[in-house]
Amino acid sequence: MTIRGFTIDGFLLALVAVVAIAIILPGPGATGGILHMNEVATYGVGVIFFLYGLTLAPEKMKAGVRHWRLHLCVQLCTFVLFPVVILLFGTPLKGFVPPEVWIGFFYVAALPSTVSSSVAMTSLAHGNVPAAIFNATLSSLIGVFATPLLMAWFLSTSGLSMPLLPVIGKILLLVLLPIVVGQIARHWFAGWAGRNNKRIKLADRAIILAIVYNSFSDSMVEGVWRGHDASLIIEIIVGVIALFFIIYWLMHIPCRLFGFDRADTIACLFCASKKSLATGVPLAPIIFGTIPGLGLIIAPIMLYHFCQLVIVSVIANRQAQLALAEA
């Protein structure tokens, strides 16, 4: 859907629709419901990461490997700066939101960068696309281990616990192994994957929507959202927008210090400021289990995903116009 030149991602509309359905009709999507969405969510995680491995082209990563300063900036921002910013700016305000939402904000900080939108927006803005592909992909692979380790540390400092070894075991089985199998399968199915990329993306997003429906349905059935109104959503939106702009502004500093040109700066800013919903939603049930508050925990990453796409789309379009004017 396009409104006055701005394209609205259909997946974002589907996310809103799924949450609305979970609010109105949570029973079928809840754990034990007639749709068995919890089983779809459990086994769907492996399918998502198998498809990720199947579509991951190593040769595209090689093209951007030499920009090590850019890679260092992006990865340190993704897994170090984000958590530091959340702790510095968010800790004084955590008492104003439910504990699950506070966990959700740190979960946003612990997640890897997103792949597809980072690359698409970098391309639109005439940035360094090979570097964006390398960084977004590297971030996703690092996140397999970095995200649960960061969450284990954060939960322990909050007086909570996470069974780290069992979680790592599940991640190895449901995330890393499917990626490896997908990479092996490329030997036979790389051409098929390239021809059917849209169908693969559709299947991937359908599973993510099923996980979101299951999580929010469980939250509704257990009454987790009871006592919270639209003001909580507004607070989360304000928080994620503030987080985005703080990171985006701070990342200008290393870009200038390292003397990045325009193309490298765009790749750095776009990759470093983004977080992956496609990784965050499937990983959440593995890391946090089937707790009723899972809907609250994933709310910040869902809203961050929406806001980052809107904001970066505007920035990318402006950068594209500037590039055309300079040409």
CSV table of C-alpha atoms in Angstrom, one decimal:
chain,number,residue,atom,x,y,z
A,1,MET,CA,0.0,0.0,0.0
A,2,THR,CA,1.4,3.4,-1.0
A,3,ILE,CA,0.2,6.7,0.4
A,4,ARG,CA,1.6,9.9,-1.1
A,5,GLY,CA,4.8,8.2,-2.1
A,6,PHE,CA,5.3,6.4,1.2
A,7,THR,CA,5.0,2.6,1.0
A,8,ILE,CA,3.3,0.8,4.0
A,9,ASP,CA,4.7,-2.7,4.5
A,10,GLY,CA,1.9,-5.3,4.3
A,11,PHE,CA,3.6,-7.3,7.0
A,12,LEU,CA,3.2,-4.4,9.4
A,13,LEU,CA,-0.5,-4.3,8.7
A,14,ALA,CA,-0.7,-8.1,9.2
A,15,LEU,CA,1.0,-7.7,12.6
A,16,VAL,CA,-1.6,-5.2,13.7
A,17,ALA,CA,-4.4,-7.5,12.4
A,18,VAL,CA,-3.0,-10.5,14.3
A,19,VAL,CA,-2.7,-8.6,17.5
A,20,ALA,CA,-6.3,-7.4,17.1
A,21,ILE,CA,-7.5,-10.9,16.5
A,22,ALA,CA,-5.7,-12.1,19.6
A,23,ILE,CA,-7.4,-9.4,21.6
A,24,ILE,CA,-10.9,-10.2,20.2
A,25,LEU,CA,-10.6,-13.9,19.9
A,26,PRO,CA,-7.7,-15.3,22.0
A,27,GLY,CA,-9.0,-18.8,22.7
A,28,PRO,CA,-8.2,-20.5,19.4
A,29,GLY,CA,-4.6,-19.1,19.3
A,30,ALA,CA,-3.7,-19.7,22.9
A,31,THR,CA,-1.6,-22.7,24.0
A,32,GLY,CA,-3.9,-25.7,24.0
A,33,GLY,CA,-6.4,-23.9,21.6
A,34,ILE,CA,-8.0,-25.6,18.7
A,35,LEU,CA,-5.5,-24.1,16.2
A,36,HIS,CA,-2.5,-25.5,18.1
A,37,MET,CA,-0.6,-22.3,17.5
A,38,ASN,CA,1.9,-23.2,20.2
A,39,GLU,CA,3.0,-26.2,18.2
A,40,VAL,CA,3.2,-24.1,15.0
A,41,ALA,CA,5.3,-21.6,17.0
A,42,THR,CA,7.6,-24.4,18.5
A,43,TYR,CA,8.4,-26.1,15.2
A,44,GLY,CA,8.1,-23.0,13.1
A,45,VAL,CA,11.3,-21.6,14.7
A,46,GLY,CA,13.4,-24.3,13.0
A,47,VAL,CA,11.7,-23.7,9.7
A,48,ILE,CA,12.4,-20.0,9.9
A,49,PHE,CA,16.1,-20.4,10.4
A,50,PHE,CA,16.3,-23.3,7.9
A,51,LEU,CA,14.9,-20.9,5.3
A,52,TYR,CA,17.4,-18.2,6.5
A,53,GLY,CA,20.3,-20.6,5.9
A,54,LEU,CA,18.8,-21.6,2.6
A,55,THR,CA,18.7,-18.0,1.3
A,56,LEU,CA,22.0,-16.9,2.9
A,57,ALA,CA,24.5,-16.5,0.0
A,58,PRO,CA,28.1,-16.5,1.3
A,59,GLU,CA,29.4,-14.9,-1.9
A,60,LYS,CA,27.4,-11.8,-1.1
A,61,MET,CA,29.0,-11.5,2.3
A,62,LYS,CA,32.5,-11.7,0.8
A,63,ALA,CA,32.0,-8.5,-1.2
A,64,GLY,CA,31.8,-6.4,1.9
A,65,VAL,CA,34.3,-8.1,4.2
A,66,ARG,CA,37.2,-5.7,3.9
A,67,HIS,CA,35.5,-2.7,5.6
A,68,TRP,CA,36.6,-3.9,9.1
A,69,ARG,CA,36.2,-0.5,10.8
A,70,LEU,CA,32.6,-0.2,9.6
A,71,HIS,CA,31.9,-3.8,10.8
A,72,LEU,CA,33.4,-3.1,14.2
A,73,CYS,CA,31.3,0.0,14.6
A,74,VAL,CA,28.1,-1.8,13.7
A,75,GLN,CA,28.6,-4.9,15.9
A,76,LEU,CA,29.8,-2.9,18.9
A,77,CYS,CA,26.7,-0.7,18.6
A,78,THR,CA,24.4,-3.6,18.1
A,79,PHE,CA,25.6,-5.7,21.1
A,80,VAL,CA,27.3,-3.1,23.4
A,81,LEU,CA,26.0,0.5,22.8
A,82,PHE,CA,22.4,-0.5,22.7
A,83,PRO,CA,22.4,-2.3,26.1
A,84,VAL,CA,24.4,0.6,27.6
A,85,VAL,CA,21.9,3.2,26.3
A,86,ILE,CA,19.0,1.2,27.6
A,87,LEU,CA,20.6,0.8,31.1
A,88,LEU,CA,21.6,4.5,31.3
A,89,PHE,CA,18.4,6.1,30.0
A,90,GLY,CA,15.9,3.4,30.8
A,91,THR,CA,16.8,2.4,34.4
A,92,PRO,CA,15.5,5.6,36.0
A,93,LEU,CA,12.2,5.2,34.1
A,94,LYS,CA,11.6,1.4,34.5
A,95,GLY,CA,9.3,1.9,37.4
A,96,PHE,CA,6.7,3.5,35.0
A,97,VAL,CA,6.2,0.4,32.9
A,98,PRO,CA,5.4,-3.3,33.8
A,99,PRO,CA,8.4,-5.5,34.6
A,100,GLU,CA,7.8,-7.5,31.4
A,101,VAL,CA,8.0,-4.4,29.2
A,102,TRP,CA,11.3,-3.4,30.9
A,103,ILE,CA,12.6,-6.8,30.0
A,104,GLY,CA,11.3,-6.3,26.5
A,105,PHE,CA,13.2,-3.1,26.1
A,106,PHE,CA,16.5,-4.8,27.1
A,107,TYR,CA,15.5,-7.6,24.8
A,108,VAL,CA,15.4,-5.1,21.9
A,109,ALA,CA,18.9,-3.9,22.9
A,110,ALA,CA,20.2,-7.5,22.9
A,111,LEU,CA,18.9,-8.5,19.5
A,112,PRO,CA,20.9,-8.5,16.3
A,113,SER,CA,20.4,-6.1,13.4
A,114,THR,CA,17.8,-6.9,10.7
A,115,VAL,CA,19.0,-8.2,7.3
A,116,SER,CA,16.4,-7.5,4.6
A,117,SER,CA,15.3,-4.0,5.5
A,118,SER,CA,18.8,-2.8,6.3
A,119,VAL,CA,20.0,-3.9,2.9
A,120,ALA,CA,16.9,-2.6,1.1
A,121,MET,CA,17.1,0.8,2.8
A,122,THR,CA,20.9,1.1,2.3
A,123,SER,CA,20.3,0.4,-1.4
A,124,LEU,CA,17.5,2.9,-1.7
A,125,ALA,CA,19.7,5.6,-0.1
A,126,HIS,CA,22.7,4.8,-2.4
A,127,GLY,CA,24.8,3.4,0.5
A,128,ASN,CA,27.4,0.6,0.6
A,129,VAL,CA,25.2,-2.4,0.0
A,130,PRO,CA,27.9,-5.1,0.2
A,131,ALA,CA,28.9,-3.8,3.6
A,132,ALA,CA,25.2,-3.7,4.7
A,133,ILE,CA,24.8,-7.3,3.6
A,134,PHE,CA,27.9,-8.4,5.5
A,135,ASN,CA,27.1,-6.6,8.7
A,136,ALA,CA,23.4,-7.5,8.9
A,137,THR,CA,24.2,-11.2,8.2
A,138,LEU,CA,27.2,-11.2,10.7
A,139,SER,CA,25.0,-9.6,13.3
A,140,SER,CA,22.4,-12.3,12.9
A,141,LEU,CA,24.9,-15.1,13.4
A,142,ILE,CA,26.5,-13.4,16.4
A,143,GLY,CA,23.1,-12.9,17.9
A,144,VAL,CA,22.5,-16.6,18.1
A,145,PHE,CA,24.8,-16.6,21.1
A,146,ALA,CA,25.1,-13.0,22.1
A,147,THR,CA,21.4,-12.4,22.6
A,148,PRO,CA,20.8,-15.2,25.2
A,149,LEU,CA,24.0,-14.4,27.0
A,150,LEU,CA,23.0,-10.7,27.3
A,151,MET,CA,19.5,-11.7,28.5
A,152,ALA,CA,20.9,-14.2,31.0
A,153,TRP,CA,23.1,-11.5,32.5
A,154,PHE,CA,20.3,-8.9,32.5
A,155,LEU,CA,17.8,-11.2,34.1
A,156,SER,CA,20.3,-12.2,36.8
A,157,THR,CA,20.9,-8.6,37.7
A,158,SER,CA,17.2,-8.1,38.0
A,159,GLY,CA,16.8,-10.9,40.5
A,160,LEU,CA,15.4,-13.3,37.9
A,161,SER,CA,17.0,-16.4,36.4
A,162,MET,CA,17.2,-18.0,33.0
A,163,PRO,CA,18.3,-21.6,32.5
A,164,LEU,CA,21.2,-20.6,30.2
A,165,LEU,CA,22.5,-24.1,29.3
A,166,PRO,CA,19.1,-25.5,28.3
A,167,VAL,CA,18.4,-22.3,26.3
A,168,ILE,CA,21.7,-22.5,24.5
A,169,GLY,CA,20.9,-26.2,23.8
A,170,LYS,CA,17.5,-25.2,22.3
A,171,ILE,CA,19.1,-22.5,20.2
A,172,LEU,CA,21.7,-24.9,18.9
A,173,LEU,CA,18.9,-27.3,18.0
A,174,LEU,CA,16.3,-24.9,16.7
A,175,VAL,CA,18.4,-22.1,15.3
A,176,LEU,CA,22.0,-22.9,14.5
A,177,LEU,CA,21.4,-26.5,13.3
A,178,PRO,CA,18.7,-25.4,10.8
A,179,ILE,CA,20.9,-22.6,9.5
A,180,VAL,CA,23.7,-25.1,8.9
A,181,VAL,CA,21.3,-27.5,7.2
A,182,GLY,CA,19.9,-24.7,5.1
A,183,GLN,CA,23.5,-23.8,4.0
A,184,ILE,CA,24.1,-27.4,3.1
A,185,ALA,CA,20.8,-27.5,1.2
A,186,ARG,CA,21.9,-24.6,-0.9
A,187,HIS,CA,24.2,-27.0,-2.8
A,188,TRP,CA,21.0,-28.4,-4.4
A,189,PHE,CA,18.3,-25.8,-3.9
A,190,ALA,CA,20.1,-22.4,-4.3
A,191,GLY,CA,18.5,-21.9,-7.7
A,192,TRP,CA,15.1,-22.9,-6.5
A,193,ALA,CA,15.4,-20.6,-3.4
A,194,GLY,CA,16.4,-17.7,-5.7
A,195,ARG,CA,13.4,-18.2,-8.0
A,196,ASN,CA,11.0,-18.6,-5.0
A,197,ASN,CA,12.3,-15.9,-2.8
A,198,LYS,CA,8.9,-14.2,-2.4
A,199,ARG,CA,7.2,-17.5,-1.4
A,200,ILE,CA,10.0,-18.2,1.1
A,201,LYS,CA,9.6,-14.7,2.6
A,202,LEU,CA,5.8,-15.3,2.8
A,203,ALA,CA,6.3,-18.6,4.7
A,204,ASP,CA,8.8,-17.0,7.0
A,205,ARG,CA,6.4,-14.1,7.8
A,206,ALA,CA,3.4,-16.4,8.2
A,207,ILE,CA,5.3,-18.3,11.0
A,208,ILE,CA,6.3,-15.1,12.7
A,209,LEU,CA,2.6,-14.0,12.7
A,210,ALA,CA,1.6,-17.4,14.2
A,211,ILE,CA,4.1,-16.9,17.0
A,212,VAL,CA,2.8,-13.4,17.7
A,213,TYR,CA,-0.8,-14.6,17.7
A,214,ASN,CA,0.1,-17.4,20.1
A,215,SER,CA,2.0,-15.1,22.4
A,216,PHE,CA,-0.6,-12.4,22.5
A,217,SER,CA,-3.4,-14.9,22.8
A,218,ASP,CA,-1.7,-16.5,25.9
A,219,SER,CA,-1.3,-13.0,27.4
A,220,MET,CA,-5.0,-12.2,26.9
A,221,VAL,CA,-6.2,-15.6,28.3
A,222,GLU,CA,-3.9,-15.2,31.4
A,223,GLY,CA,-5.1,-11.6,31.9
A,224,VAL,CA,-1.6,-10.1,31.5
A,225,TRP,CA,-2.9,-7.0,29.7
A,226,ARG,CA,-5.7,-6.5,32.3
A,227,GLY,CA,-5.2,-3.1,34.0
A,228,HIS,CA,-3.2,-1.7,31.1
A,229,ASP,CA,-4.8,0.7,28.5
A,230,ALA,CA,-3.6,2.5,25.4
A,231,SER,CA,-1.3,4.7,27.4
A,232,LEU,CA,1.1,1.8,27.8
A,233,ILE,CA,1.3,1.4,24.1
A,234,ILE,CA,2.0,5.1,23.7
A,235,GLU,CA,4.7,4.9,26.4
A,236,ILE,CA,6.4,2.0,24.6
A,237,ILE,CA,6.2,3.9,21.2
A,238,VAL,CA,7.8,7.0,22.8
A,239,GLY,CA,10.5,4.8,24.3
A,240,VAL,CA,11.4,3.0,21.1
A,241,ILE,CA,11.4,6.2,19.0
A,242,ALA,CA,13.7,7.9,21.6
A,243,LEU,CA,16.0,4.8,21.6
A,244,PHE,CA,16.2,4.8,17.8
A,245,PHE,CA,17.2,8.5,17.6
A,246,ILE,CA,19.7,8.3,20.5
A,247,ILE,CA,21.5,5.4,18.8
A,248,TYR,CA,21.2,7.0,15.3
A,249,TRP,CA,22.7,10.3,16.6
A,250,LEU,CA,25.5,8.6,18.6
A,251,MET,CA,26.6,6.5,15.6
A,252,HIS,CA,27.5,9.7,13.7
A,253,ILE,CA,30.4,10.1,16.1
A,254,PRO,CA,32.5,7.0,15.0
A,255,CYS,CA,31.4,7.6,11.4
A,256,ARG,CA,33.2,11.0,11.5
A,257,LEU,CA,36.1,9.8,13.6
A,258,PHE,CA,36.9,7.0,11.0
A,259,GLY,CA,36.3,9.4,8.1
A,260,PHE,CA,33.6,7.2,6.5
A,261,ASP,CA,32.4,8.5,3.1
A,262,ARG,CA,28.7,9.0,2.4
A,263,ALA,CA,28.0,5.4,1.3
A,264,ASP,CA,29.8,3.8,4.3
A,265,THR,CA,28.1,6.2,6.7
A,266,ILE,CA,24.6,5.3,5.4
A,267,ALA,CA,25.4,1.5,5.7
A,268,CYS,CA,26.7,2.0,9.2
A,269,LEU,CA,23.8,4.2,10.5
A,270,PHE,CA,21.1,2.0,8.9
A,271,CYS,CA,22.6,-1.4,10.1
A,272,ALA,CA,23.6,-0.2,13.6
A,273,SER,CA,20.3,1.5,14.4
A,274,LYS,CA,18.1,-1.5,13.4
A,275,LYS,CA,16.9,-4.5,15.4
A,276,SER,CA,15.5,-7.7,14.0
A,277,LEU,CA,11.9,-8.7,14.6
A,278,ALA,CA,12.4,-11.8,12.4
A,279,THR,CA,15.0,-13.0,15.0
A,280,GLY,CA,13.4,-11.5,18.1
A,281,VAL,CA,9.9,-13.2,17.8
A,282,PRO,CA,11.2,-16.8,17.1
A,283,LEU,CA,13.8,-16.5,19.8
A,284,ALA,CA,11.5,-15.1,22.5
A,285,PRO,CA,9.7,-18.4,23.3
A,286,ILE,CA,13.0,-20.2,23.5
A,287,ILE,CA,14.6,-17.7,25.8
A,288,PHE,CA,11.6,-16.8,28.0
A,289,GLY,CA,9.6,-20.0,27.7
A,290,THR,CA,5.8,-20.0,27.4
A,291,ILE,CA,5.2,-17.5,30.1
A,292,PRO,CA,1.9,-15.5,30.0
A,293,GLY,CA,3.8,-12.2,29.9
A,294,LEU,CA,5.5,-13.0,26.6
A,295,GLY,CA,3.1,-10.7,24.8
A,296,LEU,CA,4.3,-7.8,26.9
A,297,ILE,CA,7.9,-8.8,26.4
A,298,ILE,CA,7.8,-8.8,22.6
A,299,ALA,CA,5.7,-5.6,22.4
A,300,PRO,CA,8.7,-3.3,22.4
A,301,ILE,CA,10.5,-5.2,19.5
A,302,MET,CA,7.2,-5.2,17.5
A,303,LEU,CA,6.8,-1.4,17.9
A,304,TYR,CA,10.5,-0.7,17.4
A,305,HIS,CA,10.3,-2.7,14.2
A,306,PHE,CA,7.4,-0.6,13.0
A,307,CYS,CA,8.9,2.7,14.0
A,308,GLN,CA,12.4,1.9,12.6
A,309,LEU,CA,10.9,1.1,9.2
A,310,VAL,CA,8.9,4.3,9.0
A,311,ILE,CA,11.7,6.5,10.2
A,312,VAL,CA,14.4,4.9,8.1
A,313,SER,CA,12.2,4.9,5.0
A,314,VAL,CA,11.8,8.7,5.3
A,315,ILE,CA,15.6,9.1,5.8
A,316,ALA,CA,16.4,6.7,2.9
A,317,ASN,CA,14.1,8.5,0.5
A,318,ARG,CA,15.7,11.9,1.4
A,319,GLN,CA,19.2,10.4,1.0
A,320,ALA,CA,18.2,9.0,-2.4
A,321,GLN,CA,16.9,12.5,-3.5
A,322,LEU,CA,20.2,14.1,-2.4
A,323,ALA,CA,22.2,11.4,-4.3
A,324,LEU,CA,20.3,12.1,-7.4
A,325,ALA,CA,20.7,15.9,-7.0
A,326,GLU,CA,24.5,15.4,-6.6
A,327,ALA,CA,24.8,13.1,-9.6
